Amino acid sequence: MSQLYDITIVGGGPVGLFAAFYAHLRQAKVQIIDSLPQLGGQPAILYPEKEILDVPGFPNLTGEELTNRLIEQLNGFDTPIHLNETVLEIEKQEEGFVITTSKGSHLSKTVIIAMGGGAFKPRPLELEGVEGYENIHYHVSNIQQYSGKKVTILGGGTQLLIGLWLLKKLRQLPLFTAEIISAPWNTVSKPYRNHL
């Protein structure tokens, strides 16, 4: 069994990182547990190059920039971070909680669940033999991979927004053509429409 922490945060995305920073400001002994292989959650893993427009104090910054700033903010404190560790059970006991994970157990007086989307599993394209295609992508981790390529964007709502953002970025790359299929513009909120 591990040492007793004041607070254990389950989730290393933006909310979990900021919660850890804020807890340190209150002199709490804090640790973070995340099932993913890196900190940052969705902004870091799914949308590192996507512009984020709704972070207070920043007109826009990318998912990677947001993650780096939150990690930098937390670096001034001793924060054990347990990556690739899935929480299996949280059990209330007299002295606090026992958190059982895929790698062991942790003791904590308080547990904060800061999980957004959890493990990221995109809904795959319903197409026979789709798993055989190497050129179907469900998120953009490196926009340069599309340079010189013909790109088709499928989806609406959030997918449309990401697709439009991708188009905006790719216009700056050489030899690029794109088309959008199934794009209900009314599913994108007005602040994002104006930014595109």
GROMACS .gro file of C-alpha atoms in nm:
model
  196
    1MET     CA    1   0.000   0.000   0.000
    2SER     CA    2   0.128   0.348  -0.080
    3GLN     CA    3   0.158   0.655   0.140
    4LEU     CA    4  -0.151   0.857   0.229
    5TYR     CA    5  -0.227   1.157   0.005
    6ASP     CA    6  -0.458   1.446   0.085
    7ILE     CA    7  -0.598   1.439  -0.268
    8THR     CA    8  -0.576   1.190  -0.554
    9ILE     CA    9  -0.693   1.321  -0.889
   10VAL     CA   10  -0.814   1.062  -1.138
   11GLY     CA   11  -0.756   1.220  -1.478
   12GLY     CA   12  -0.458   1.410  -1.614
   13GLY     CA   13  -0.639   1.634  -1.860
   14PRO     CA   14  -0.674   2.013  -1.827
   15VAL     CA   15  -0.916   1.996  -1.531
   16GLY     CA   16  -0.705   1.740  -1.346
   17LEU     CA   17  -0.383   1.935  -1.403
   18PHE     CA   18  -0.535   2.260  -1.282
   19ALA     CA   19  -0.700   2.090  -0.984
   20ALA     CA   20  -0.358   1.954  -0.881
   21PHE     CA   21  -0.200   2.299  -0.914
   22TYR     CA   22  -0.476   2.462  -0.709
   23ALA     CA   23  -0.457   2.191  -0.440
   24HIS     CA   24  -0.082   2.255  -0.410
   25LEU     CA   25  -0.155   2.624  -0.354
   26ARG     CA   26  -0.357   2.510  -0.052
   27GLN     CA   27  -0.059   2.298   0.070
   28ALA     CA   28  -0.229   1.967  -0.008
   29LYS     CA   29  -0.026   1.654  -0.084
   30VAL     CA   30  -0.148   1.557  -0.433
   31GLN     CA   31  -0.102   1.283  -0.690
   32ILE     CA   32  -0.251   1.227  -1.038
   33ILE     CA   33  -0.355   0.892  -1.187
   34ASP     CA   34  -0.433   0.865  -1.559
   35SER     CA   35  -0.498   0.565  -1.782
   36LEU     CA   36  -0.341   0.740  -2.080
   37PRO     CA   37   0.031   0.734  -2.166
   38GLN     CA   38   0.068   1.114  -2.140
   39LEU     CA   39  -0.081   1.412  -1.961
   40GLY     CA   40  -0.320   1.655  -2.127
   41GLY     CA   41  -0.627   1.448  -2.210
   42GLN     CA   42  -0.822   1.522  -2.527
   43PRO     CA   43  -0.651   1.853  -2.611
   44ALA     CA   44  -0.306   1.688  -2.603
   45ILE     CA   45  -0.391   1.358  -2.766
   46LEU     CA   46  -0.676   1.425  -3.008
   47TYR     CA   47  -0.636   1.794  -3.091
   48PRO     CA   48  -0.279   1.911  -3.024
   49GLU     CA   49  -0.284   2.154  -3.317
   50LYS     CA   50  -0.648   2.266  -3.289
   51GLU     CA   51  -0.705   2.625  -3.180
   52ILE     CA   52  -0.901   2.649  -2.854
   53LEU     CA   53  -1.104   2.969  -2.826
   54ASP     CA   54  -1.274   2.937  -2.488
   55VAL     CA   55  -0.990   2.942  -2.230
   56PRO     CA   56  -1.019   3.254  -2.010
   57GLY     CA   57  -0.738   3.501  -2.069
   58PHE     CA   58  -0.626   3.350  -2.401
   59PRO     CA   59  -0.792   3.457  -2.728
   60ASN     CA   60  -0.670   3.128  -2.875
   61LEU     CA   61  -0.410   2.864  -2.812
   62THR     CA   62  -0.361   2.509  -2.934
   63GLY     CA   63  -0.428   2.192  -2.739
   64GLU     CA   64  -0.054   2.136  -2.715
   65GLU     CA   65   0.006   2.491  -2.588
   66LEU     CA   66  -0.268   2.455  -2.326
   67THR     CA   67  -0.123   2.124  -2.206
   68ASN     CA   68   0.232   2.262  -2.194
   69ARG     CA   69   0.122   2.566  -1.993
   70LEU     CA   70  -0.069   2.353  -1.741
   71ILE     CA   71   0.227   2.115  -1.700
   72GLU     CA   72   0.466   2.409  -1.663
   73GLN     CA   73   0.237   2.557  -1.398
   74LEU     CA   74   0.239   2.226  -1.208
   75ASN     CA   75   0.617   2.170  -1.242
   76GLY     CA   76   0.692   2.394  -0.944
   77PHE     CA   77   0.539   2.132  -0.712
   78ASP     CA   78   0.618   1.773  -0.620
   79THR     CA   79   0.334   1.586  -0.788
   80PRO     CA   80   0.360   1.210  -0.837
   81ILE     CA   81   0.205   1.127  -1.174
   82HIS     CA   82   0.097   0.771  -1.253
   83LEU     CA   83   0.044   0.724  -1.628
   84ASN     CA   84  -0.083   0.411  -1.803
   85GLU     CA   85  -0.259   0.324  -1.479
   86THR     CA   86  -0.631   0.250  -1.491
   87VAL     CA   87  -0.845   0.294  -1.180
   88LEU     CA   88  -1.040  -0.026  -1.121
   89GLU     CA   89  -1.208   0.044  -0.789
   90ILE     CA   90  -1.243   0.318  -0.527
   91GLU     CA   91  -1.337   0.191  -0.183
   92LYS     CA   92  -1.432   0.417   0.111
   93GLN     CA   93  -1.261   0.326   0.437
   94GLU     CA   94  -1.238   0.487   0.777
   95GLU     CA   95  -0.918   0.681   0.702
   96GLY     CA   96  -1.017   0.778   0.348
   97PHE     CA   97  -1.019   0.585   0.023
   98VAL     CA   98  -0.831   0.289  -0.119
   99ILE     CA   99  -0.788   0.334  -0.494
  100THR     CA  100  -0.714   0.004  -0.667
  101THR     CA  101  -0.553   0.040  -1.010
  102SER     CA  102  -0.407  -0.181  -1.279
  103LYS     CA  103  -0.067  -0.130  -1.114
  104GLY     CA  104  -0.140  -0.137  -0.741
  105SER     CA  105  -0.319   0.054  -0.465
  106HIS     CA  106  -0.319   0.414  -0.341
  107LEU     CA  107  -0.447   0.571  -0.019
  108SER     CA  108  -0.610   0.912  -0.025
  109LYS     CA  109  -0.821   1.127   0.207
  110THR     CA  110  -1.008   1.269  -0.093
  111VAL     CA  111  -1.057   1.160  -0.454
  112ILE     CA  112  -1.136   1.401  -0.736
  113ILE     CA  113  -1.267   1.242  -1.056
  114ALA     CA  114  -1.153   1.466  -1.342
  115MET     CA  115  -1.218   1.240  -1.637
  116GLY     CA  116  -1.359   1.394  -1.951
  117GLY     CA  117  -1.395   1.157  -2.242
  118GLY     CA  118  -1.199   0.882  -2.073
  119ALA     CA  119  -1.027   0.638  -2.306
  120PHE     CA  120  -1.072   0.775  -2.657
  121LYS     CA  121  -1.256   0.541  -2.886
  122PRO     CA  122  -1.380   0.705  -3.202
  123ARG     CA  123  -1.691   0.574  -3.368
  124PRO     CA  124  -1.543   0.407  -3.676
  125LEU     CA  125  -1.672   0.469  -4.024
  126GLU     CA  126  -1.935   0.208  -4.107
  127LEU     CA  127  -1.779   0.075  -4.423
  128GLU     CA  128  -1.704  -0.285  -4.509
  129GLY     CA  129  -1.332  -0.354  -4.473
  130VAL     CA  130  -1.262  -0.011  -4.317
  131GLU     CA  131  -1.000  -0.158  -4.084
  132GLY     CA  132  -0.790  -0.239  -4.392
  133TYR     CA  133  -0.750   0.128  -4.490
  134GLU     CA  134  -0.440   0.300  -4.353
  135ASN     CA  135  -0.545   0.647  -4.471
  136ILE     CA  136  -0.857   0.692  -4.253
  137HIS     CA  137  -0.791   0.914  -3.953
  138TYR     CA  138  -1.026   0.988  -3.663
  139HIS     CA  139  -0.823   1.274  -3.518
  140VAL     CA  140  -0.544   1.508  -3.627
  141SER     CA  141  -0.223   1.468  -3.431
  142ASN     CA  142   0.009   1.617  -3.695
  143ILE     CA  143  -0.139   1.843  -3.961
  144GLN     CA  144   0.172   1.813  -4.180
  145GLN     CA  145   0.080   1.450  -4.258
  146TYR     CA  146  -0.186   1.590  -4.493
  147SER     CA  147   0.049   1.813  -4.692
  148GLY     CA  148   0.024   1.732  -5.061
  149LYS     CA  149  -0.275   1.504  -5.008
  150LYS     CA  150  -0.637   1.506  -5.118
  151VAL     CA  151  -0.852   1.512  -4.803
  152THR     CA  152  -1.220   1.431  -4.755
  153ILE     CA  153  -1.383   1.532  -4.426
  154LEU     CA  154  -1.691   1.342  -4.308
  155GLY     CA  155  -1.914   1.454  -4.023
  156GLY     CA  156  -2.107   1.736  -3.868
  157GLY     CA  157  -2.115   1.922  -3.536
  158THR     CA  158  -1.778   1.893  -3.367
  159GLN     CA  159  -1.640   1.694  -3.659
  160LEU     CA  160  -1.739   1.973  -3.893
  161LEU     CA  161  -1.570   2.229  -3.672
  162ILE     CA  162  -1.250   2.027  -3.664
  163GLY     CA  163  -1.275   1.972  -4.038
  164LEU     CA  164  -1.314   2.344  -4.106
  165TRP     CA  165  -1.022   2.420  -3.877
  166LEU     CA  166  -0.818   2.161  -4.068
  167LEU     CA  167  -0.914   2.326  -4.398
  168LYS     CA  168  -0.808   2.666  -4.268
  169LYS     CA  169  -0.468   2.529  -4.162
  170LEU     CA  170  -0.417   2.323  -4.476
  171ARG     CA  171  -0.474   2.618  -4.706
  172GLN     CA  172  -0.127   2.723  -4.593
  173LEU     CA  173   0.023   2.390  -4.712
  174PRO     CA  174   0.122   2.319  -5.074
  175LEU     CA  175  -0.079   2.099  -5.310
  176PHE     CA  176  -0.387   2.061  -5.097
  177THR     CA  177  -0.745   1.988  -5.201
  178ALA     CA  178  -1.038   1.899  -4.976
  179GLU     CA  179  -1.409   1.837  -4.973
  180ILE     CA  180  -1.657   1.819  -4.688
  181ILE     CA  181  -1.941   1.568  -4.684
  182SER     CA  182  -2.243   1.591  -4.451
  183ALA     CA  183  -2.180   1.933  -4.307
  184PRO     CA  184  -2.478   2.088  -4.125
  185TRP     CA  185  -2.343   2.438  -4.061
  186ASN     CA  186  -2.611   2.508  -3.800
  187THR     CA  187  -2.449   2.249  -3.568
  188VAL     CA  188  -2.146   2.474  -3.518
  189SER     CA  189  -2.183   2.751  -3.259
  190LYS     CA  190  -2.161   3.111  -3.382
  191PRO     CA  191  -1.835   3.208  -3.204
  192TYR     CA  192  -1.656   2.926  -3.385
  193ARG     CA  193  -1.819   3.011  -3.719
  194ASN     CA  194  -1.692   3.367  -3.693
  195HIS     CA  195  -1.339   3.247  -3.617
  196LEU     CA  196  -1.323   3.031  -3.929
   0.00000   0.00000   0.00000
